[in-house]
GROMACS .gro file of C-alpha atoms in nm:
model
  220
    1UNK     CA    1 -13.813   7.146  13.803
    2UNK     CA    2 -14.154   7.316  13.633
    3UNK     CA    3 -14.113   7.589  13.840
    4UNK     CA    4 -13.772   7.668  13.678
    5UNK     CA    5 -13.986   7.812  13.382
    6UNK     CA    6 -14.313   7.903  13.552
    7UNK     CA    7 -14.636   7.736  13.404
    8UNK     CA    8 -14.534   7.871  13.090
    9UNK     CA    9 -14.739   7.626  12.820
   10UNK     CA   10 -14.474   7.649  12.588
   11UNK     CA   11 -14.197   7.545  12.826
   12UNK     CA   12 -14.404   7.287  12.993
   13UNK     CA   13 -14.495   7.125  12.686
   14UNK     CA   14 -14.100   7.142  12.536
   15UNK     CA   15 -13.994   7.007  12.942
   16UNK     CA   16 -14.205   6.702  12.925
   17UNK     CA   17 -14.134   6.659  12.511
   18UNK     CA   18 -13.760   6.685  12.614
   19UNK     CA   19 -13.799   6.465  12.958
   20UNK     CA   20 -14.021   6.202  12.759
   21UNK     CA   21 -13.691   6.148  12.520
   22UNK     CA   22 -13.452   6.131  12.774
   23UNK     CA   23 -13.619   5.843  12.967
   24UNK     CA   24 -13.687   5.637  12.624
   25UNK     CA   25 -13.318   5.672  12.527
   26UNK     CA   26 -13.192   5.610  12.892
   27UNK     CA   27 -13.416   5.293  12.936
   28UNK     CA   28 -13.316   5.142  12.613
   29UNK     CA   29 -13.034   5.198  12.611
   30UNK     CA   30 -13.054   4.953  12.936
   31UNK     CA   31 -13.265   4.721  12.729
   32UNK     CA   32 -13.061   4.697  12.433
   33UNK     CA   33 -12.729   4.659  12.555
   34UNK     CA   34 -12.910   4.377  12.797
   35UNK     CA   35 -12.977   4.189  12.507
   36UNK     CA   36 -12.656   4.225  12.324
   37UNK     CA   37 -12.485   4.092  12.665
   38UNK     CA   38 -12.721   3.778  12.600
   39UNK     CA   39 -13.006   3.832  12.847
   40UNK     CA   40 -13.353   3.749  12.650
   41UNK     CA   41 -13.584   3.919  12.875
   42UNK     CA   42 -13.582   4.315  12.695
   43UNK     CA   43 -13.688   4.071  12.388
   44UNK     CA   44 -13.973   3.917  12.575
   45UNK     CA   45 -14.088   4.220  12.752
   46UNK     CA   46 -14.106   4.451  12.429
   47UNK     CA   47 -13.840   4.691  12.550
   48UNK     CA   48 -13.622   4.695  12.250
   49UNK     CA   49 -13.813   4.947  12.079
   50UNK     CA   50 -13.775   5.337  12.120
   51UNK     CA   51 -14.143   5.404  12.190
   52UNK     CA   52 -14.179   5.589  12.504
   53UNK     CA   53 -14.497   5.343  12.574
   54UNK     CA   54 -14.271   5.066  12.606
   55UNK     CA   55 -14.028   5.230  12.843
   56UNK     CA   56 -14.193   5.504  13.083
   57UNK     CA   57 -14.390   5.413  13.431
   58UNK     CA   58 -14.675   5.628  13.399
   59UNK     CA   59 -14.771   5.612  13.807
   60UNK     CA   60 -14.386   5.774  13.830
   61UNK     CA   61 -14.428   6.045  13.609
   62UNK     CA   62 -14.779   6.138  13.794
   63UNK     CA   63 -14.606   6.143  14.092
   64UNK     CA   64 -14.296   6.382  13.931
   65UNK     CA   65 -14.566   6.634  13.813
   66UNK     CA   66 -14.715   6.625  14.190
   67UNK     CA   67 -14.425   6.646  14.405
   68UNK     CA   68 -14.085   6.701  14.131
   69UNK     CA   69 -13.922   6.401  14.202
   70UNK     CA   70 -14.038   5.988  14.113
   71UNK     CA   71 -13.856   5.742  13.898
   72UNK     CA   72 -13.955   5.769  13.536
   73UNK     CA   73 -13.889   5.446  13.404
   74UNK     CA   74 -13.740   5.094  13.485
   75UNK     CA   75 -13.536   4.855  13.284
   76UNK     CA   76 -13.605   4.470  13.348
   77UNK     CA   77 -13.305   4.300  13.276
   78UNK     CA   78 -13.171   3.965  13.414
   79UNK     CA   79 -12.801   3.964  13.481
   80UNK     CA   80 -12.803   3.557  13.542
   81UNK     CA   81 -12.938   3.513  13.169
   82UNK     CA   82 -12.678   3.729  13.025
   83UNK     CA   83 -12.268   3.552  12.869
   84UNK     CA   84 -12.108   3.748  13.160
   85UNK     CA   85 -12.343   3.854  13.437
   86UNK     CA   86 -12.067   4.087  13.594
   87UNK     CA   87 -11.974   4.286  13.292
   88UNK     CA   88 -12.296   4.219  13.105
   89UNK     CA   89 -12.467   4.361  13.406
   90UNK     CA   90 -12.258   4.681  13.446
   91UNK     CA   91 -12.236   4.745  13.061
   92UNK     CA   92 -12.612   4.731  13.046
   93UNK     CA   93 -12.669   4.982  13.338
   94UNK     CA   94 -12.383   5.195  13.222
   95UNK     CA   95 -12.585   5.224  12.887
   96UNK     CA   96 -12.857   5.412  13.081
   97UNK     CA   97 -12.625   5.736  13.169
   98UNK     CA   98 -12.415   5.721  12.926
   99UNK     CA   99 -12.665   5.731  12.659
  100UNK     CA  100 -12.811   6.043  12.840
  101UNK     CA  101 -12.455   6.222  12.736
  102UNK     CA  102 -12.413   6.119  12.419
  103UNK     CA  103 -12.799   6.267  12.359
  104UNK     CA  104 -12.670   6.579  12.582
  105UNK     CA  105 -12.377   6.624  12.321
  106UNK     CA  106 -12.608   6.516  12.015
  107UNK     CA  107 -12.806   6.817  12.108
  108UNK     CA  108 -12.572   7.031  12.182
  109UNK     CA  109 -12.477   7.038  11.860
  110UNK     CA  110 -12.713   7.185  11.682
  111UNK     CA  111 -12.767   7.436  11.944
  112UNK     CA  112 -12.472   7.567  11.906
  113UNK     CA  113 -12.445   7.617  11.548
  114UNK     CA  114 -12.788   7.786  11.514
  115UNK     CA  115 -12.858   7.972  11.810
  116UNK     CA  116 -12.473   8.012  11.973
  117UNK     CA  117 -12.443   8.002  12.381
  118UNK     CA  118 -12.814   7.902  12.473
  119UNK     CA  119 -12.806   8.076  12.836
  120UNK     CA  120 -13.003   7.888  13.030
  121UNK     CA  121 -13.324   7.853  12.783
  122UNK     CA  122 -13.526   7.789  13.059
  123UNK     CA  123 -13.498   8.117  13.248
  124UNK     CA  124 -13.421   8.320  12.916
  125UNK     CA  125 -13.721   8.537  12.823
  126UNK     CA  126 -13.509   8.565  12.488
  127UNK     CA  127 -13.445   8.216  12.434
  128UNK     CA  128 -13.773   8.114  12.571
  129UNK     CA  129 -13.956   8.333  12.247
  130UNK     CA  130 -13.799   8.082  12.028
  131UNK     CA  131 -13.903   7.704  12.070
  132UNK     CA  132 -13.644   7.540  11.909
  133UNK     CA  133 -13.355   7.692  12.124
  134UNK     CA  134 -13.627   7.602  12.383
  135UNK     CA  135 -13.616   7.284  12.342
  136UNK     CA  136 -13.248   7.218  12.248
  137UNK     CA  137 -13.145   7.366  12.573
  138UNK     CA  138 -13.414   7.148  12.798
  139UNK     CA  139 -13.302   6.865  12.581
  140UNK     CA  140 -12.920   6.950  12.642
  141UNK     CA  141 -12.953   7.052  13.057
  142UNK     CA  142 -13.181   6.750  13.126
  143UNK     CA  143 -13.011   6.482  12.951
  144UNK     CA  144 -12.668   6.581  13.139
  145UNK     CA  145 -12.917   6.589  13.454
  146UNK     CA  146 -13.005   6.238  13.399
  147UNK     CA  147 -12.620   6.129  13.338
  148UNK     CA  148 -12.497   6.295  13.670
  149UNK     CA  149 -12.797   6.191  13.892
  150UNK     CA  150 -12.785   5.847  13.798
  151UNK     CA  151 -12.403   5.810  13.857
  152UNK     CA  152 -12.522   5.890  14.259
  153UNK     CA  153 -12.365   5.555  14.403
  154UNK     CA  154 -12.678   5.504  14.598
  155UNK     CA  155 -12.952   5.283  14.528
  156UNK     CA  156 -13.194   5.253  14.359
  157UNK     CA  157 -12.992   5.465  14.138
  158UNK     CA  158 -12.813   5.347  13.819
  159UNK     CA  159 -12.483   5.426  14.008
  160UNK     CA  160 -12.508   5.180  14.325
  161UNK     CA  161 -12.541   4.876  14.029
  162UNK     CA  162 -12.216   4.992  13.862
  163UNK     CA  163 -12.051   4.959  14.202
  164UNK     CA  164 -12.181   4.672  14.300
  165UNK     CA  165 -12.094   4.498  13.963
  166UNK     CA  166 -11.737   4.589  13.954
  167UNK     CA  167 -11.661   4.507  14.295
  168UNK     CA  168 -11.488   4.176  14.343
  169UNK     CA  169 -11.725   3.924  14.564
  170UNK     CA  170 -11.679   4.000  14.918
  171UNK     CA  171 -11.668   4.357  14.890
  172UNK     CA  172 -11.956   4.276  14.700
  173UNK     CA  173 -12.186   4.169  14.928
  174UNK     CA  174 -12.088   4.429  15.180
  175UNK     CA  175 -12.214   4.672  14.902
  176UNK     CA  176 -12.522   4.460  14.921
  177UNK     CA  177 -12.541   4.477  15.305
  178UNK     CA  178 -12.570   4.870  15.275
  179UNK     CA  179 -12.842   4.916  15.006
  180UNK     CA  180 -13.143   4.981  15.250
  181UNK     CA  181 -12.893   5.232  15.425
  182UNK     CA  182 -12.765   5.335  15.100
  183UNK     CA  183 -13.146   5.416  15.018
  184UNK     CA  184 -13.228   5.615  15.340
  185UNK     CA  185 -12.956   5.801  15.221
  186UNK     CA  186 -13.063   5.921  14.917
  187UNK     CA  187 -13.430   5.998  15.053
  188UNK     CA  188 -13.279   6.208  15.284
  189UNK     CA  189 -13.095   6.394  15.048
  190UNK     CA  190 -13.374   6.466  14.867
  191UNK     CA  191 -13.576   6.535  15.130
  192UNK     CA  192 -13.347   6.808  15.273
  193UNK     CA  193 -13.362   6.967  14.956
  194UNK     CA  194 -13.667   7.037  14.967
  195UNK     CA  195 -13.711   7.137  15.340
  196UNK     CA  196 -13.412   7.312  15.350
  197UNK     CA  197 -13.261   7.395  15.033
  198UNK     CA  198 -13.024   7.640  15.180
  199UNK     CA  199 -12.748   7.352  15.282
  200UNK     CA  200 -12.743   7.277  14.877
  201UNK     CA  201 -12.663   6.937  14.896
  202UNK     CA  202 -12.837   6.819  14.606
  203UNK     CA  203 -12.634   7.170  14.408
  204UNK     CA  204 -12.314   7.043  14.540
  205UNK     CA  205 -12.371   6.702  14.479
  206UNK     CA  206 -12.575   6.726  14.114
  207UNK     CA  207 -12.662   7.076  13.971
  208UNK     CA  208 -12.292   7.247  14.023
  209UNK     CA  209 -12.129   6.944  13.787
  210UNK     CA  210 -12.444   6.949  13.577
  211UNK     CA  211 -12.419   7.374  13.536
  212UNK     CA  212 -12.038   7.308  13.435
  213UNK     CA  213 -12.139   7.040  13.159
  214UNK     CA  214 -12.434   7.208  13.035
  215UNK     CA  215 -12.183   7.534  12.973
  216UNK     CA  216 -11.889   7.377  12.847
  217UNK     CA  217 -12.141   7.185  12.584
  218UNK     CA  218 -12.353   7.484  12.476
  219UNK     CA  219 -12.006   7.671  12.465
  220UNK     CA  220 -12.097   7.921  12.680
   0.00000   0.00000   0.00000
């Protein structure tokens, strides 16, 4: 998504400023909701903290300044340690999105009240003069980004867990069954978006929710 603002310093640096918050609120949010659901492991690993060090994969984010797309971070968290491991397990991996909206609306906030409708920040010459409204408006569009991608029921995605969690046991495992195909799935979406982005299936499936969110928050 670099290309959205060009190579732009000031835009790249707000991006990956905005992009490194999102992650470290999304994965600890995993982490910490883990633990309250009884599962040790965040604890162990050093994951209940909010520095990005703890929480981002660094090989990931190489790869998502190469090529656009790589998984950022990972949460390990044990759902057979945890009081409940059905509802422990989908509470902790709803924390992940979730958090990523309330940080959208957090955001939003302030953007609103200082700087009105910020119009697409990112492709605002305007906007992009000022760094604050900048960054407010990378912080608001990405964060929603993060909550719609990662309710994709597909896996590895956060989505495909919260399925799989609520689902009683023998539907269950037939989730299970389809996770490699649910995964070919998802690399194929992505892989058609970028070889032919005029069938839009990553807009219809992501960006055209994510453009109606981002609007309605920044009150445009």
């Amino acid at each position: 998504m670099l290309f959205l603002g060009g190579f732009d310093p000031l835009f790249i640096l707000c991006f990956m400023g905005a992009l490194v918050i999102a992650v470290t609120v999304h994965e600890f949010a995993h982490n910490y909701v883990a633990y309250q659901m009884g599962d040790p492991t965040p604890a162990e690993l050093g994951k209940l903290t909010l520095n990005p060090l703890a929480h981002v994969w660094w090989q990931g984010w190489i790869i998502f300044v190469l090529v656009g797309f790589a998984p950022l971070g990972f949460a390990q968290i044990n759902p057979r340690r945890m009081r409940d491991p059905r509802w422990g397990y989908f509470f902790a991996v709803a924390a992940g999105p979730f958090s990523n909206l309330l940080l959208a609306i957090v955001a939003a906030i302030p953007a609103r009240l200082l700087f009105g409708p910020v119009l697409m920040p990112f492709a605002s010459p305007a906007a992009g003069s000022n760094v604050v409204a900048l960054f407010l408006g990378l912080m608001v569009f990405q964060n929603v980004l993060l909550f719609m991608f990662n309710l994709l029921p597909l896996f590895p995605i956060d989505g495909w867990s919260m399925v799989y969690a609520v689902l009683p046991s023998d539907l269950a495992y037939t989730w299970e069954s389809w996770r490699q195909y649910s995964q070919y799935i998802l690399f194929g979406i992505i892989f058609l978006s970028f070889v032919a982005p005029q069938l839009n299936v990553l807009g219809t499936l992501i960006f055209d929710p994510v453009f109606r969110i981002y609007f309605t928050l920044i009150g445009a």
